[in-house]
Amino acid sequence: MPEYKAPLRDIKFVTEEVLDFHGHYAKLPGAEEATPDMVAAILEEGAKFAERVLSPLNRVGDQQGCQFKDGVVTTPEGFKEAYQQYVEGGWPSLSHPEEVGGQGLPDSLGMMVTEMIATSNWSWGMYPGLSHGAMNTIELHGTDEQKQTYLTKLVSGEWTGTMCLTEPHCGTDLGMLKTKAEPQDDGSYAITGTKIFISAGEHDMADNIVHIVLARLPDAPAGTKGISLFIVPKHNVDDAGEVADRNQVSCGSIEHKMGIHGNATCVMNFDGAKGFLIGEPNRGLNCMFTFMNAARLGTALQGLAHAEWALQNSVAYAKDRLQMRALSGPKAPEKAADPIIVHPDVRRMLLTQKAFAEGGRALIHYCSMLVDTMKRGTADEKAEADELMSLLTPIAKAFLTETGFEAANHGLQVFGGHGFIAEWGMEQNVRDCRISMLYEGTTGIQALDLLGRKVLMTQGATLRRFTKIIHKFCKEHKGDKRVKSYITALDKLNGEWGDVTMKIGMKAMRNKDEVGAASVDYLMFSGYVVLAYFWARMAVTAQNKLDEGTDEVGFYTAKLQTATFYYDRLLPRTRAHAEAMLSGADNLLAMEEDNFLFLNA
Amino acid sequence: MPEYKAPLRDIKFVTEEVLDFHGHYAKLPGAEEATPDMVAAILEEGAKFAERVLSPLNRVGDQQGCQFKDGVVTTPEGFKEAYQQYVEGGWPSLSHPEEVGGQGLPDSLGMMVTEMIATSNWSWGMYPGLSHGAMNTIELHGTDEQKQTYLTKLVSGEWTGTMCLTEPHCGTDLGMLKTKAEPQDDGSYAITGTKIFISAGEHDMADNIVHIVLARLPDAPAGTKGISLFIVPKHNVDDAGEVADRNQVSCGSIEHKMGIHGNATCVMNFDGAKGFLIGEPNRGLNCMFTFMNAARLGTALQGLAHAEWALQNSVAYAKDRLQMRALSGPKAPEKAADPIIVHPDVRRMLLTQKAFAEGGRALIHYCSMLVDTMKRGTADEKAEADELMSLLTPIAKAFLTETGFEAANHGLQVFGGHGFIAEWGMEQNVRDCRISMLYEGTTGIQALDLLGRKVLMTQGATLRRFTKIIHKFCKEHKGDKRVKSYITALDKLNGEWGDVTMKIGMKAMRNKDEVGAASVDYLMFSGYVVLAYFWARMAVTAQNKLDEGTDEVGFYTAKLQTATFYYDRLLPRTRAHAEAMLSGADNLLAMEEDNFLFLNA
């Protein structure tokens, strides 16, 4: 049966040995309590919760799904109790400010715990995950009263939150949204409209749900510049701050979907529900954007989660399942056949998962260091972190979910026909993963954000901020023969990243559609370069450890071997992406709409 | 809601205009009745059956699935009635010999009908599909009496068939199978053992089920050379040829699986069931291999089926769904937003589906012409067709299912978040497709078959048989400026195909594991070259039609545009596969088994 073990050794390698989190915490204002001992203790407790409580509920969630009856959603058996344990453990408050009852620990420490929760049971993890989105919004844009009323309850975990953006006719194109907000005499607003795809919109795990809702004021300009943001609680809150009567918001139905069955995806009906404006009128989208990067990083994590889960279970199966002999002669002659891990192609699938999972882990935790700095650094540090994060977010979100889906499929494939059967859990992993390329902005939208908004609109300045970091790293290690093959390839590719950007920029000046035509291949190219940078860094760290002398020779050697695999077998994909993205928009735009299909001839 | 329209125009383009099926039938012995009128009439009737009867049952099959109770399997509502109509329409007998009640029409004509059945409802189509496997076995290896008793009933469709190969501990590695066959005094055999993953192993659609079972005689040598083949009917058959008492074979359970819910995947228990030897003792696997290519071509078709289904539904959605404006300015200013088909990246996803579906169609029907020739040609023609088929089968099976899965995922992606929701049908298409890369030999197994058995074991002779065809085609069209870009690229790639084969062959002489290390990338490389050949042929045909003058300018222009898209944007993937496959086995073999994961540190 599938199971999850927290990869504490690898989290430690990435965060401590490669990214030097302890050095980072030592300098980060207000992170004094995040001592090595404290971090280790938190990770150990988080690992226990993920392994013992959440992991066993992962399959239950898929099988039972959420049930909907008369507006009430019942979550799968055990979900509610697990949430109770989560609240009692103090987990919701970990990285929120002390003023609202939080523990004030760095976001990046929260992300390490979130990685374990996410991987052990993604569907369950979405309930607290959505709360974090709501908390960030109120934290940044709410009034003191709103913080006191709502934020403290979210931070304690007594209540959960949602983000209500999508409507039936608009997902990507929020400028089209129709939900209305009419001002009332008491200063509140009456919210009316229908929202769809609202994760955790209704459930039985907490006493109240705080919906963050995008809606239009009566005099609002059309399009994205006329959208405001509101708090709409499921239950109104009385003067004592406790749950009072029901607000006019209700769940109309839940979706039947491919995966993440344990999470309720709701249609939410607002029928003149009482809401409270957050931030300034008509600036709702701007308020959203301030924490969009953090939310997208949370979805990027889903790619890593499913890759790690696939890896753990398919490695175990590949060592256990006996089938055929190695072409080069029996490796386990005493057995009826060799374990399939001897076959090179099975190893190719395992190493692909490993390269994406462990490379993705480095990228995710690097980004979450940037989040720390964005919140707590000096003005200069904040500006730099913000710029890097704005570049890396669409890459992390789209590249890690695309490669996470590939990894999940390799995991299934290692199981042969058994991979298709529910009880092995590999097909659930693929189904659960599939949503990650869609929500929080599809891969296509991330790619436009990257190439259009982040790279070309800044005349490449944002990109250069990161390519310079790579360049500096390559320069530092240029003379190091031990890692020469990585550094040479990375340096070349880093230069090419700039070159192809320039070429596409030139084309785009003649025809803006060149941006959309190149965007996804550009994003995937960028993702492979970014992961190559982290694999080179990991290789340097591992090589140093080996040279210093270590009793973990196998662990560090495997890092070097995985880096080599990544450079030899995955990085060549940049050739295909480069050629495709430079082929121009004509091969996409030439066809008349009506000529895509001829079915009635 | 998702629906299927038979792509008759495109089937006609591929089979008549590109592959000249009418010329082929005119020369094919015994194919006199397959006149253009007859072919057209059959396709039209087949299209009606697929569109009106099977397509509406596709979602029903997924939602209801098969039910199992006390050894009895109930298929989804309407499946049984559809099968009755199929039998009454005479469809099972279409391409089987007249001596056993068939219509004697060419296999390739049957394949055109099968394409429509397969695409409209894959799960349903598997029931008659498995029967064809059983029929082919008995047709080639059964005694006259076996043909009279079983084949006639299968050909009429009164009974259905299965193929019982896999056991819990062996799928790929059939040499390990344990099912026993003990000779009885009456010349029959008592079959005992457990088979798993038996598609259509039990159901309520026909009066009897004819199982073709692999088992071992008591004195059989170990491994694959000790496997014999048996007929084991669900119900014994009396002297009058009618269904009699129940045989000792029963369905123990059905699998809960990712997709193809409408098809029953059974655990079959044989408890001393009465069986009859087919062919010679211990030669069972050889008997299987004689029609393995045909069976695998049937699975290759699944890739095309899901790509076509995805294409039809995502093109319709992309023309209908309004979201955002084109970056180059509004294309439908009268609407609230532009239809998403204006966005280059949406077109990239649609054209990828189109290139794989229509290119796959050409490959499939080319292969089914080879099947015709293998059955009805002269000795020389048979030998050539057999050699080509042996090369193309693993390519078609693995490449078309891998790219079919990619296409199915693009289809889902075009729908954004809605793609993840069951009612749109796109996620079912992805789930149903996923099995195609696993059964009938995984992608990895096809790749070993291609590179090891077909290419290297023949010292490249089998490969050269096909590269010569491409070479000849390129030579013929070298001076043709209209299609120069395709021909130049194809010719170069065809040469490279030979070169990389040589290089891998050299490496393999030193280390046999180099074969497995290169195999899947080699197969995918080969697939892209093969499809490039068919896209070039289609481009030549389309260009000729346009130059001759036609009132279908849009149709033929779209062929040229899709060919250009394929060459510009998909063919560059050969760069990544070539580089990866030549990178050697060391980057896969170096890692110690125990170093793939460190979870308890």
mmCIF file of N, CA and C in Angstrom, chain B residues 100-170:
data_model
loop_
_atom_site.group_PDB
_atom_site.id
_atom_site.type_symbol
_atom_site.label_atom_id
_atom_site.label_comp_id
_atom_site.label_asym_id
_atom_site.label_seq_id
_atom_site.Cartn_x
_atom_site.Cartn_y
_atom_site.Cartn_z
ATOM 1 N N VAL B 100 -15.841 -19.633 -42.300
ATOM 2 C CA VAL B 100 -16.367 -19.707 -40.936
ATOM 3 C C VAL B 100 -17.492 -18.690 -40.731
ATOM 4 N N GLY B 101 -18.073 -18.290 -41.857
ATOM 5 C CA GLY B 101 -19.229 -17.405 -41.744
ATOM 6 C C GLY B 101 -18.892 -15.932 -41.875
ATOM 7 N N GLY B 102 -17.632 -15.625 -42.199
ATOM 8 C CA GLY B 102 -17.249 -14.218 -42.315
ATOM 9 C C GLY B 102 -17.592 -13.637 -43.684
ATOM 10 N N GLN B 103 -17.351 -12.342 -43.818
ATOM 11 C CA GLN B 103 -17.634 -11.652 -45.075
ATOM 12 C C GLN B 103 -16.391 -11.550 -45.951
ATOM 13 N N GLY B 104 -15.254 -11.953 -45.411
ATOM 14 C CA GLY B 104 -14.045 -12.029 -46.221
ATOM 15 C C GLY B 104 -13.486 -10.710 -46.706
ATOM 16 N N LEU B 105 -13.928 -9.605 -46.140
ATOM 17 C CA LEU B 105 -13.412 -8.298 -46.580
ATOM 18 C C LEU B 105 -12.031 -8.048 -45.954
ATOM 19 N N PRO B 106 -11.255 -7.145 -46.545
ATOM 20 C CA PRO B 106 -9.886 -6.963 -46.049
ATOM 21 C C PRO B 106 -9.848 -6.463 -44.589
ATOM 22 N N ASP B 107 -8.798 -6.853 -43.899
ATOM 23 C CA ASP B 107 -8.591 -6.389 -42.520
ATOM 24 C C ASP B 107 -8.557 -4.861 -42.433
ATOM 25 N N SER B 108 -7.987 -4.244 -43.461
ATOM 26 C CA SER B 108 -7.834 -2.785 -43.413
ATOM 27 C C SER B 108 -9.187 -2.079 -43.453
ATOM 28 N N LEU B 109 -10.150 -2.707 -44.090
ATOM 29 C CA LEU B 109 -11.494 -2.125 -44.087
ATOM 30 C C LEU B 109 -12.100 -2.276 -42.692
ATOM 31 N N GLY B 110 -11.860 -3.447 -42.084
ATOM 32 C CA GLY B 110 -12.284 -3.627 -40.698
ATOM 33 C C GLY B 110 -11.656 -2.577 -39.789
ATOM 34 N N MET B 111 -10.398 -2.238 -40.046
ATOM 35 C CA MET B 111 -9.707 -1.270 -39.196
ATOM 36 C C MET B 111 -10.345 0.116 -39.277
ATOM 37 N N MET B 112 -10.841 0.472 -40.456
ATOM 38 C CA MET B 112 -11.493 1.794 -40.572
ATOM 39 C C MET B 112 -12.735 1.844 -39.686
ATOM 40 N N VAL B 113 -13.493 0.746 -39.696
ATOM 41 C CA VAL B 113 -14.682 0.684 -38.836
ATOM 42 C C VAL B 113 -14.248 0.673 -37.358
ATOM 43 N N THR B 114 -13.212 -0.122 -37.089
ATOM 44 C CA THR B 114 -12.721 -0.202 -35.704
ATOM 45 C C THR B 114 -12.262 1.147 -35.201
ATOM 46 N N GLU B 115 -11.652 1.956 -36.068
ATOM 47 C CA GLU B 115 -11.228 3.291 -35.633
ATOM 48 C C GLU B 115 -12.425 4.088 -35.104
ATOM 49 N N MET B 116 -13.534 3.986 -35.807
ATOM 50 C CA MET B 116 -14.707 4.774 -35.396
ATOM 51 C C MET B 116 -15.308 4.237 -34.095
ATOM 52 N N ILE B 117 -15.380 2.913 -33.995
ATOM 53 C CA ILE B 117 -15.881 2.300 -32.758
ATOM 54 C C ILE B 117 -14.976 2.678 -31.585
ATOM 55 N N ALA B 118 -13.684 2.536 -31.817
ATOM 56 C CA ALA B 118 -12.693 2.781 -30.755
ATOM 57 C C ALA B 118 -12.769 4.217 -30.249
ATOM 58 N N THR B 119 -12.913 5.159 -31.147
ATOM 59 C CA THR B 119 -12.882 6.559 -30.742
ATOM 60 C C THR B 119 -14.174 6.970 -30.039
ATOM 61 N N SER B 120 -15.276 6.413 -30.500
ATOM 62 C CA SER B 120 -16.555 6.822 -29.910
ATOM 63 C C SER B 120 -16.744 6.250 -28.512
ATOM 64 N N ASN B 121 -16.136 5.086 -28.240
ATOM 65 C CA ASN B 121 -16.365 4.451 -26.937
ATOM 66 C C ASN B 121 -15.351 3.323 -26.752
ATOM 67 N N TRP B 122 -14.169 3.684 -26.276
ATOM 68 C CA TRP B 122 -13.091 2.680 -26.191
ATOM 69 C C TRP B 122 -13.489 1.500 -25.308
ATOM 70 N N SER B 123 -14.095 1.753 -24.167
ATOM 71 C CA SER B 123 -14.418 0.678 -23.223
ATOM 72 C C SER B 123 -15.354 -0.351 -23.853
ATOM 73 N N TRP B 124 -16.332 0.134 -24.569
ATOM 74 C CA TRP B 124 -17.256 -0.791 -25.236
ATOM 75 C C TRP B 124 -16.508 -1.572 -26.324
ATOM 76 N N GLY B 125 -15.712 -0.836 -27.097
ATOM 77 C CA GLY B 125 -15.019 -1.453 -28.220
ATOM 78 C C GLY B 125 -14.080 -2.579 -27.825
ATOM 79 N N MET B 126 -13.659 -2.583 -26.558
ATOM 80 C CA MET B 126 -12.746 -3.643 -26.119
ATOM 81 C C MET B 126 -13.417 -5.015 -26.102
ATOM 82 N N TYR B 127 -14.736 -5.065 -25.880
ATOM 83 C CA TYR B 127 -15.400 -6.383 -25.862
ATOM 84 C C TYR B 127 -15.258 -7.073 -27.221
ATOM 85 N N PRO B 128 -15.707 -6.451 -28.313
ATOM 86 C CA PRO B 128 -15.452 -7.097 -29.611
ATOM 87 C C PRO B 128 -13.968 -7.133 -29.968
ATOM 88 N N GLY B 129 -13.202 -6.179 -29.459
ATOM 89 C CA GLY B 129 -11.774 -6.164 -29.762
ATOM 90 C C GLY B 129 -11.066 -7.409 -29.259
ATOM 91 N N LEU B 130 -11.390 -7.806 -28.039
ATOM 92 C CA LEU B 130 -10.777 -9.024 -27.487
ATOM 93 C C LEU B 130 -11.214 -10.256 -28.268
ATOM 94 N N SER B 131 -12.463 -10.242 -28.742
ATOM 95 C CA SER B 131 -12.926 -11.365 -29.562
ATOM 96 C C SER B 131 -12.053 -11.545 -30.792
ATOM 97 N N HIS B 132 -11.653 -10.424 -31.406
ATOM 98 C CA HIS B 132 -10.809 -10.528 -32.599
ATOM 99 C C HIS B 132 -9.499 -11.230 -32.279
ATOM 100 N N GLY B 133 -8.943 -10.931 -31.098
ATOM 101 C CA GLY B 133 -7.711 -11.601 -30.687
ATOM 102 C C GLY B 133 -7.915 -13.114 -30.624
ATOM 103 N N ALA B 134 -9.013 -13.512 -29.973
ATOM 104 C CA ALA B 134 -9.303 -14.947 -29.859
ATOM 105 C C ALA B 134 -9.549 -15.573 -31.229
ATOM 106 N N MET B 135 -10.276 -14.844 -32.068
ATOM 107 C CA MET B 135 -10.556 -15.370 -33.422
ATOM 108 C C MET B 135 -9.280 -15.589 -34.208
ATOM 109 N N ASN B 136 -8.389 -14.585 -34.160
ATOM 110 C CA ASN B 136 -7.142 -14.708 -34.912
ATOM 111 C C ASN B 136 -6.335 -15.919 -34.470
ATOM 112 N N THR B 137 -6.335 -16.175 -33.162
ATOM 113 C CA THR B 137 -5.589 -17.324 -32.655
ATOM 114 C C THR B 137 -6.146 -18.629 -33.196
ATOM 115 N N ILE B 138 -7.448 -18.781 -33.091
ATOM 116 C CA ILE B 138 -8.054 -20.044 -33.534
ATOM 117 C C ILE B 138 -7.968 -20.184 -35.059
ATOM 118 N N GLU B 139 -8.123 -19.058 -35.740
ATOM 119 C CA GLU B 139 -8.043 -19.051 -37.203
ATOM 120 C C GLU B 139 -6.689 -19.577 -37.666
ATOM 121 N N LEU B 140 -5.637 -19.154 -36.986
ATOM 122 C CA LEU B 140 -4.287 -19.506 -37.426
ATOM 123 C C LEU B 140 -3.817 -20.848 -36.891
ATOM 124 N N HIS B 141 -4.267 -21.225 -35.683
ATOM 125 C CA HIS B 141 -3.658 -22.387 -35.041
ATOM 126 C C HIS B 141 -4.654 -23.462 -34.635
ATOM 127 N N GLY B 142 -5.947 -23.192 -34.748
ATOM 128 C CA GLY B 142 -6.927 -24.175 -34.296
ATOM 129 C C GLY B 142 -7.129 -25.309 -35.296
ATOM 130 N N THR B 143 -7.687 -26.409 -34.800
ATOM 131 C CA THR B 143 -8.057 -27.510 -35.691
ATOM 132 C C THR B 143 -9.381 -27.147 -36.384
ATOM 133 N N ASP B 144 -9.709 -27.940 -37.415
ATOM 134 C CA ASP B 144 -10.975 -27.673 -38.116
ATOM 135 C C ASP B 144 -12.154 -27.765 -37.152
ATOM 136 N N GLU B 145 -12.057 -28.768 -36.257
ATOM 137 C CA GLU B 145 -13.148 -28.943 -35.312
ATOM 138 C C GLU B 145 -13.252 -27.728 -34.367
ATOM 139 N N GLN B 146 -12.099 -27.255 -33.905
ATOM 140 C CA GLN B 146 -12.108 -26.065 -33.033
ATOM 141 C C GLN B 146 -12.681 -24.861 -33.768
ATOM 142 N N LYS B 147 -12.330 -24.755 -35.041
ATOM 143 C CA LYS B 147 -12.865 -23.640 -35.823
ATOM 144 C C LYS B 147 -14.379 -23.749 -35.922
ATOM 145 N N GLN B 148 -14.840 -24.987 -36.215
ATOM 146 C CA GLN B 148 -16.275 -25.193 -36.370
ATOM 147 C C GLN B 148 -17.005 -24.884 -35.055
ATOM 148 N N THR B 149 -16.440 -25.384 -33.960
ATOM 149 C CA THR B 149 -17.114 -25.236 -32.664
ATOM 150 C C THR B 149 -17.060 -23.811 -32.124
ATOM 151 N N TYR B 150 -15.872 -23.193 -32.166
ATOM 152 C CA TYR B 150 -15.705 -21.895 -31.487
ATOM 153 C C TYR B 150 -15.657 -20.707 -32.449
ATOM 154 N N LEU B 151 -14.915 -20.882 -33.538
ATOM 155 C CA LEU B 151 -14.675 -19.724 -34.398
ATOM 156 C C LEU B 151 -15.964 -19.215 -35.037
ATOM 157 N N THR B 152 -16.802 -20.146 -35.476
ATOM 158 C CA THR B 152 -18.052 -19.706 -36.129
ATOM 159 C C THR B 152 -18.911 -18.870 -35.178
ATOM 160 N N LYS B 153 -18.911 -19.251 -33.920
ATOM 161 C CA LYS B 153 -19.730 -18.510 -32.940
ATOM 162 C C LYS B 153 -19.109 -17.145 -32.606
ATOM 163 N N LEU B 154 -17.788 -17.106 -32.665
ATOM 164 C CA LEU B 154 -17.115 -15.818 -32.429
ATOM 165 C C LEU B 154 -17.322 -14.893 -33.622
ATOM 166 N N VAL B 155 -17.235 -15.480 -34.815
ATOM 167 C CA VAL B 155 -17.396 -14.682 -36.029
ATOM 168 C C VAL B 155 -18.817 -14.131 -36.128
ATOM 169 N N SER B 156 -19.773 -14.919 -35.725
ATOM 170 C CA SER B 156 -21.164 -14.433 -35.770
ATOM 171 C C SER B 156 -21.412 -13.411 -34.663
ATOM 172 N N GLY B 157 -20.531 -13.416 -33.651
ATOM 173 C CA GLY B 157 -20.717 -12.493 -32.536
ATOM 174 C C GLY B 157 -21.588 -13.060 -31.427
ATOM 175 N N GLU B 158 -22.097 -14.273 -31.611
ATOM 176 C CA GLU B 158 -22.923 -14.868 -30.551
ATOM 177 C C GLU B 158 -22.127 -15.029 -29.263
ATOM 178 N N TRP B 159 -20.852 -15.403 -29.427
ATOM 179 C CA TRP B 159 -19.967 -15.529 -28.280
ATOM 180 C C TRP B 159 -18.856 -14.483 -28.392
ATOM 181 N N THR B 160 -18.221 -14.191 -27.249
ATOM 182 C CA THR B 160 -17.050 -13.311 -27.311
ATOM 183 C C THR B 160 -15.825 -14.073 -26.807
ATOM 184 N N GLY B 161 -14.666 -13.451 -26.933
ATOM 185 C CA GLY B 161 -13.428 -14.124 -26.552
ATOM 186 C C GLY B 161 -12.567 -13.282 -25.622
ATOM 187 N N THR B 162 -11.557 -13.910 -25.048
ATOM 188 C CA THR B 162 -10.580 -13.192 -24.216
ATOM 189 C C THR B 162 -9.186 -13.734 -24.509
ATOM 190 N N MET B 163 -8.203 -13.054 -23.983
ATOM 191 C CA MET B 163 -6.823 -13.526 -23.998
ATOM 192 C C MET B 163 -6.358 -13.567 -22.548
ATOM 193 N N CYS B 164 -6.043 -14.768 -22.024
ATOM 194 C CA CYS B 164 -5.650 -14.906 -20.612
ATOM 195 C C CYS B 164 -4.154 -15.190 -20.503
ATOM 196 N N LEU B 165 -3.379 -14.134 -20.309
ATOM 197 C CA LEU B 165 -1.929 -14.276 -20.237
ATOM 198 C C LEU B 165 -1.400 -13.980 -18.827
ATOM 199 N N THR B 166 -1.686 -12.773 -18.343
ATOM 200 C CA THR B 166 -1.054 -12.252 -17.128
ATOM 201 C C THR B 166 -1.460 -13.019 -15.876
ATOM 202 N N GLU B 167 -0.486 -13.182 -14.962
ATOM 203 C CA GLU B 167 -0.750 -13.729 -13.629
ATOM 204 C C GLU B 167 -0.228 -12.722 -12.600
ATOM 205 N N PRO B 168 -0.623 -12.866 -11.339
ATOM 206 C CA PRO B 168 -0.244 -11.832 -10.369
ATOM 207 C C PRO B 168 1.256 -11.527 -10.341
ATOM 208 N N HIS B 169 2.076 -12.533 -10.486
ATOM 209 C CA HIS B 169 3.513 -12.323 -10.358
ATOM 210 C C HIS B 169 4.191 -12.152 -11.716
ATOM 211 N N CYS B 170 3.429 -12.235 -12.809
ATOM 212 C CA CYS B 170 4.083 -12.048 -14.107
ATOM 213 C C CYS B 170 3.181 -11.418 -15.148
#
